[in-house]
C-alpha positions as YAML, in Angstrom:
chain: A
units: angstrom
residues:
- id: 1
  name: UNK
  ca: [-15.09, -7.31, -11.72]
- id: 2
  name: UNK
  ca: [-16.45, -7.88, -8.22]
- id: 3
  name: UNK
  ca: [-14.66, -11.22, -7.94]
- id: 4
  name: UNK
  ca: [-11.37, -9.68, -9.05]
- id: 5
  name: UNK
  ca: [-11.40, -6.70, -6.68]
- id: 6
  name: UNK
  ca: [-10.12, -8.47, -3.54]
- id: 7
  name: UNK
  ca: [-7.20, -9.96, -5.50]
- id: 8
  name: UNK
  ca: [-6.04, -6.50, -6.56]
- id: 9
  name: UNK
  ca: [-4.31, -6.31, -3.20]
- id: 10
  name: UNK
  ca: [-1.90, -9.03, -4.30]
- id: 11
  name: UNK
  ca: [-1.00, -6.97, -7.37]
- id: 12
  name: UNK
  ca: [-0.53, -3.85, -5.21]
- id: 13
  name: UNK
  ca: [1.72, -5.91, -2.94]
- id: 14
  name: UNK
  ca: [3.78, -7.01, -5.94]
- id: 15
  name: UNK
  ca: [4.13, -3.40, -7.11]
- id: 16
  name: UNK
  ca: [5.42, -2.29, -3.69]
- id: 17
  name: UNK
  ca: [7.76, -5.29, -3.50]
- id: 18
  name: UNK
  ca: [9.30, -4.37, -6.88]
- id: 19
  name: UNK
  ca: [9.96, -0.87, -5.57]
- id: 20
  name: UNK
  ca: [11.30, -2.26, -2.32]
- id: 21
  name: UNK
  ca: [13.88, -4.50, -3.98]
- id: 22
  name: UNK
  ca: [14.63, -2.69, -7.24]
- id: 23
  name: UNK
  ca: [14.93, 0.99, -6.30]
- id: 24
  name: UNK
  ca: [18.47, 2.27, -5.74]
- id: 25
  name: UNK
  ca: [18.62, 5.38, -3.57]
- id: 26
  name: UNK
  ca: [21.90, 6.33, -1.83]
- id: 27
  name: UNK
  ca: [21.78, 6.94, 1.91]
- id: 28
  name: UNK
  ca: [23.35, 10.31, 1.14]
- id: 29
  name: UNK
  ca: [22.00, 11.67, -2.17]
- id: 30
  name: UNK
  ca: [24.53, 14.53, -1.99]
- id: 31
  name: UNK
  ca: [27.38, 12.02, -2.24]
- id: 32
  name: UNK
  ca: [29.27, 12.62, -5.52]
- id: 33
  name: UNK
  ca: [28.96, 8.90, -6.26]
- id: 34
  name: UNK
  ca: [25.15, 9.04, -6.13]
- id: 35
  name: UNK
  ca: [24.79, 9.89, -9.83]
- id: 36
  name: UNK
  ca: [26.91, 6.90, -10.82]
- id: 37
  name: UNK
  ca: [25.19, 4.56, -8.37]
- id: 38
  name: UNK
  ca: [21.71, 5.41, -9.66]
- id: 39
  name: UNK
  ca: [22.86, 5.60, -13.28]
- id: 40
  name: UNK
  ca: [24.28, 2.09, -13.07]
- id: 41
  name: UNK
  ca: [20.82, 0.77, -12.11]
- id: 42
  name: UNK
  ca: [18.68, 2.64, -14.64]
- id: 43
  name: UNK
  ca: [16.50, -0.31, -15.64]
- id: 44
  name: UNK
  ca: [15.84, -1.35, -12.03]
- id: 45
  name: UNK
  ca: [15.02, 2.21, -10.99]
- id: 46
  name: UNK
  ca: [12.63, 2.75, -13.89]
- id: 47
  name: UNK
  ca: [11.00, -0.59, -13.05]
- id: 48
  name: UNK
  ca: [10.55, 0.58, -9.45]
- id: 49
  name: UNK
  ca: [8.99, 3.88, -10.52]
- id: 50
  name: UNK
  ca: [6.57, 2.44, -13.06]
- id: 51
  name: UNK
  ca: [5.66, -0.42, -10.72]
- id: 52
  name: UNK
  ca: [4.53, 2.17, -8.19]
- id: 53
  name: UNK
  ca: [2.43, 3.94, -10.81]
- id: 54
  name: UNK
  ca: [0.76, 0.63, -11.64]
- id: 55
  name: UNK
  ca: [0.31, 0.11, -7.91]
- id: 56
  name: UNK
  ca: [-1.88, 3.21, -7.79]
- id: 57
  name: UNK
  ca: [-4.54, 1.47, -9.89]
- id: 58
  name: UNK
  ca: [-4.32, -1.77, -7.94]
- id: 59
  name: UNK
  ca: [-4.55, 0.01, -4.57]
- id: 60
  name: UNK
  ca: [-7.58, 2.02, -5.68]
- id: 61
  name: UNK
  ca: [-9.30, -1.24, -6.64]
- id: 62
  name: UNK
  ca: [-8.27, -2.83, -3.36]
- id: 63
  name: UNK
  ca: [-9.66, 0.19, -1.50]
- id: 64
  name: UNK
  ca: [-13.03, -0.47, -3.10]
- id: 65
  name: UNK
  ca: [-12.87, -4.16, -2.11]
- id: 66
  name: UNK
  ca: [-11.97, -3.29, 1.47]
- id: 67
  name: UNK
  ca: [-14.78, -0.76, 1.73]
- id: 68
  name: UNK
  ca: [-17.27, -3.31, 0.41]
- id: 69
  name: UNK
  ca: [-16.11, -6.01, 2.85]
- id: 70
  name: UNK
  ca: [-16.43, -3.74, 5.89]
- id: 71
  name: UNK
  ca: [-19.58, -1.93, 4.74]
- id: 72
  name: UNK
  ca: [-21.47, -5.17, 4.09]
- id: 73
  name: UNK
  ca: [-21.19, -6.00, 7.80]
- id: 74
  name: UNK
  ca: [-21.67, -2.55, 9.30]
- id: 75
  name: UNK
  ca: [-24.96, -1.35, 10.71]
- id: 76
  name: UNK
  ca: [-26.43, 2.04, 9.82]
- id: 77
  name: UNK
  ca: [-23.18, 4.00, 10.24]
- id: 78
  name: UNK
  ca: [-20.25, 3.39, 7.90]
- id: 79
  name: UNK
  ca: [-17.32, 4.95, 9.74]
- id: 80
  name: UNK
  ca: [-14.84, 2.09, 9.47]
- id: 81
  name: UNK
  ca: [-15.43, 1.38, 5.80]
- id: 82
  name: UNK
  ca: [-15.30, 5.08, 4.89]
- id: 83
  name: UNK
  ca: [-12.04, 5.74, 6.77]
- id: 84
  name: UNK
  ca: [-10.42, 2.56, 5.41]
- id: 85
  name: UNK
  ca: [-11.41, 3.52, 1.86]
- id: 86
  name: UNK
  ca: [-10.17, 7.08, 2.24]
- id: 87
  name: UNK
  ca: [-6.92, 6.00, 3.87]
- id: 88
  name: UNK
  ca: [-6.12, 3.55, 1.09]
- id: 89
  name: UNK
  ca: [-6.87, 6.21, -1.54]
- id: 90
  name: UNK
  ca: [-4.42, 8.57, 0.19]
- id: 91
  name: UNK
  ca: [-1.88, 5.73, 0.23]
- id: 92
  name: UNK
  ca: [-2.48, 5.21, -3.50]
- id: 93
  name: UNK
  ca: [-1.71, 8.88, -4.07]
- id: 94
  name: UNK
  ca: [1.48, 8.39, -2.08]
- id: 95
  name: UNK
  ca: [2.39, 5.43, -4.28]
- id: 96
  name: UNK
  ca: [1.98, 7.62, -7.35]
- id: 97
  name: UNK
  ca: [4.00, 10.53, -5.96]
- id: 98
  name: UNK
  ca: [6.87, 8.25, -4.96]
- id: 99
  name: UNK
  ca: [6.80, 6.62, -8.38]
- id: 100
  name: UNK
  ca: [7.07, 9.99, -10.14]
- id: 101
  name: UNK
  ca: [9.97, 11.01, -7.87]
- id: 102
  name: UNK
  ca: [11.75, 7.71, -8.57]
- id: 103
  name: UNK
  ca: [11.43, 8.19, -12.33]
- id: 104
  name: UNK
  ca: [12.55, 11.82, -12.12]
- id: 105
  name: UNK
  ca: [15.52, 10.79, -9.97]
- id: 106
  name: UNK
  ca: [16.58, 8.24, -12.57]
- id: 107
  name: UNK
  ca: [16.25, 10.82, -15.35]
- id: 108
  name: UNK
  ca: [18.43, 13.26, -13.39]
- id: 109
  name: UNK
  ca: [21.11, 10.62, -12.84]
- id: 110
  name: UNK
  ca: [21.10, 9.67, -16.53]
- id: 111
  name: UNK
  ca: [21.63, 13.35, -17.37]
- id: 112
  name: UNK
  ca: [24.52, 13.50, -14.86]
- id: 113
  name: UNK
  ca: [22.79, 16.36, -13.06]
- id: 114
  name: UNK
  ca: [24.27, 16.06, -9.57]
- id: 115
  name: UNK
  ca: [22.24, 18.91, -8.08]
- id: 116
  name: UNK
  ca: [18.90, 17.53, -9.28]
- id: 117
  name: UNK
  ca: [19.93, 14.03, -8.25]
- id: 118
  name: UNK
  ca: [20.71, 15.23, -4.72]
- id: 119
  name: UNK
  ca: [17.39, 17.06, -4.40]
- id: 120
  name: UNK
  ca: [15.28, 14.29, -5.85]
- id: 121
  name: UNK
  ca: [17.23, 11.72, -3.86]
- id: 122
  name: UNK
  ca: [16.21, 13.45, -0.64]
- id: 123
  name: UNK
  ca: [12.59, 13.39, -1.78]
- id: 124
  name: UNK
  ca: [12.87, 9.70, -2.65]
- id: 125
  name: UNK
  ca: [14.12, 8.92, 0.86]
- id: 126
  name: UNK
  ca: [11.06, 10.47, 2.50]
- id: 127
  name: UNK
  ca: [8.63, 10.20, -0.40]
- id: 128
  name: UNK
  ca: [6.73, 7.32, 1.12]
- id: 129
  name: UNK
  ca: [5.53, 9.39, 4.12]
- id: 130
  name: UNK
  ca: [2.28, 10.56, 2.43]
- id: 131
  name: UNK
  ca: [1.47, 6.91, 1.76]
- id: 132
  name: UNK
  ca: [2.28, 6.13, 5.40]
- id: 133
  name: UNK
  ca: [-0.24, 8.71, 6.62]
- id: 134
  name: UNK
  ca: [-2.98, 7.08, 4.56]
- id: 135
  name: UNK
  ca: [-1.92, 3.60, 5.62]
- id: 136
  name: UNK
  ca: [-2.08, 4.48, 9.33]
- id: 137
  name: UNK
  ca: [-5.68, 5.62, 8.93]
- id: 138
  name: UNK
  ca: [-6.53, 2.57, 6.81]
- id: 139
  name: UNK
  ca: [-4.86, 0.14, 9.23]
- id: 140
  name: UNK
  ca: [-6.74, 1.60, 12.17]
- id: 141
  name: UNK
  ca: [-10.08, 1.45, 10.39]
- id: 142
  name: UNK
  ca: [-9.52, -2.01, 8.92]
- id: 143
  name: UNK
  ca: [-8.28, -3.38, 12.24]
- id: 144
  name: UNK
  ca: [-11.01, -1.90, 14.44]
- id: 145
  name: UNK
  ca: [-13.64, -2.47, 11.77]
- id: 146
  name: UNK
  ca: [-12.52, -6.06, 11.38]
- id: 147
  name: UNK
  ca: [-12.88, -6.61, 15.13]
- id: 148
  name: UNK
  ca: [-16.25, -4.87, 15.27]
- id: 149
  name: UNK
  ca: [-17.82, -6.51, 12.22]
- id: 150
  name: UNK
  ca: [-15.89, -9.82, 12.09]
- id: 151
  name: UNK
  ca: [-15.16, -9.06, 8.43]
- id: 152
  name: UNK
  ca: [-11.60, -10.29, 9.04]
- id: 153
  name: UNK
  ca: [-10.06, -12.88, 11.36]
- id: 154
  name: UNK
  ca: [-9.40, -11.56, 14.87]
- id: 155
  name: UNK
  ca: [-5.64, -12.24, 14.68]
- id: 156
  name: UNK
  ca: [-5.32, -10.26, 11.46]
- id: 157
  name: UNK
  ca: [-7.43, -7.37, 12.77]
- id: 158
  name: UNK
  ca: [-5.25, -7.13, 15.90]
- id: 159
  name: UNK
  ca: [-2.05, -7.27, 13.85]
- id: 160
  name: UNK
  ca: [-3.40, -4.48, 11.63]
- id: 161
  name: UNK
  ca: [-4.16, -2.24, 14.63]
- id: 162
  name: UNK
  ca: [-0.62, -2.93, 15.87]
- id: 163
  name: UNK
  ca: [0.77, -1.76, 12.51]
- id: 164
  name: UNK
  ca: [-1.23, 1.45, 12.82]
- id: 165
  name: UNK
  ca: [0.38, 2.08, 16.21]
- id: 166
  name: UNK
  ca: [3.86, 1.27, 14.90]
- id: 167
  name: UNK
  ca: [3.28, 3.67, 12.02]
- id: 168
  name: UNK
  ca: [3.21, 6.69, 14.34]
- id: 169
  name: UNK
  ca: [6.31, 5.69, 16.33]
- id: 170
  name: UNK
  ca: [8.85, 7.61, 14.26]
- id: 171
  name: UNK
  ca: [11.76, 5.42, 13.10]
- id: 172
  name: UNK
  ca: [9.81, 2.25, 13.88]
- id: 173
  name: UNK
  ca: [7.49, 3.13, 10.98]
- id: 174
  name: UNK
  ca: [10.09, 1.48, 8.74]
- id: 175
  name: UNK
  ca: [8.44, -1.78, 9.82]
- id: 176
  name: UNK
  ca: [5.30, -0.72, 7.94]
- id: 177
  name: UNK
  ca: [7.44, 0.06, 4.89]
- id: 178
  name: UNK
  ca: [8.95, -3.41, 4.95]
- id: 179
  name: UNK
  ca: [5.90, -5.54, 5.75]
- id: 180
  name: UNK
  ca: [3.40, -3.70, 3.53]
- id: 181
  name: UNK
  ca: [3.59, -6.27, 0.69]
- id: 182
  name: UNK
  ca: [2.90, -9.09, 3.16]
- id: 183
  name: UNK
  ca: [-0.03, -7.20, 4.70]
- id: 184
  name: UNK
  ca: [-1.57, -6.38, 1.33]
- id: 185
  name: UNK
  ca: [-1.22, -9.93, 0.05]
- id: 186
  name: UNK
  ca: [-2.63, -11.44, 3.25]
- id: 187
  name: UNK
  ca: [-5.54, -9.00, 3.40]
- id: 188
  name: UNK
  ca: [-6.29, -9.67, -0.25]
- id: 189
  name: UNK
  ca: [-6.45, -13.44, 0.24]
- id: 190
  name: UNK
  ca: [-8.56, -13.13, 3.39]
- id: 191
  name: UNK
  ca: [-11.05, -10.79, 1.71]
- id: 192
  name: UNK
  ca: [-11.28, -13.03, -1.35]
- id: 193
  name: UNK
  ca: [-11.84, -16.17, 0.74]
- id: 194
  name: UNK
  ca: [-14.43, -14.52, 2.97]
- id: 195
  name: UNK
  ca: [-16.21, -13.12, -0.05]
- id: 196
  name: UNK
  ca: [-16.39, -16.55, -1.69]
- id: 197
  name: UNK
  ca: [-17.77, -18.18, 1.46]
- id: 198
  name: UNK
  ca: [-20.18, -15.39, 2.40]
- id: 199
  name: UNK
  ca: [-23.88, -16.02, 1.72]
- id: 200
  name: UNK
  ca: [-25.35, -14.38, -1.36]
- id: 201
  name: UNK
  ca: [-27.60, -11.75, 0.20]
- id: 202
  name: UNK
  ca: [-29.20, -10.88, -3.09]
- id: 203
  name: UNK
  ca: [-30.17, -14.50, -3.62]
- id: 204
  name: UNK
  ca: [-31.47, -14.74, -0.06]
- id: 205
  name: UNK
  ca: [-33.58, -11.63, -0.63]
- id: 206
  name: UNK
  ca: [-35.15, -13.17, -3.73]
- id: 207
  name: UNK
  ca: [-35.91, -16.40, -1.89]
...
């Protein structure tokens, strides 16, 4: 289980990527053609919604791996690891909420309910914002914690802090939305590699 945890980030990245490319949400959900547009992509939209629900599990596991990586290098206090863990859990909740909205939106379109489709379509457009709030906190903690503890390469830690800043810059936050799969996959690989090359402290203690 411990060896798998860091790789859960790759699976979370895949779940977000499926949503990113498969979900069909009109720019104007009140458009009369919205029901038809979503209804014509039922399979893809269901895939997007259920992928996000699966992503909840993967992101929770990745949150545990991230906390362990930072905490193992922190001193007495555990601020960075705690904030990173909490932020990723909030993001996981955001994944789940957006997945439920996506599934409900698809159901409404299949039922040809234009009013429900319009309402749920608006929620789908902004439904990732709760996840963004958690990601901003996680990025800040992972980035600063990575710099402080050397748990992650300096270049990656700096890039992560930059993403946290971009996340609070209004429309520019779309960058976080788009690059999240890449960040998750990269962080996952880096954590897995560093974990495999780190000394076994338990073994050292026995010796």
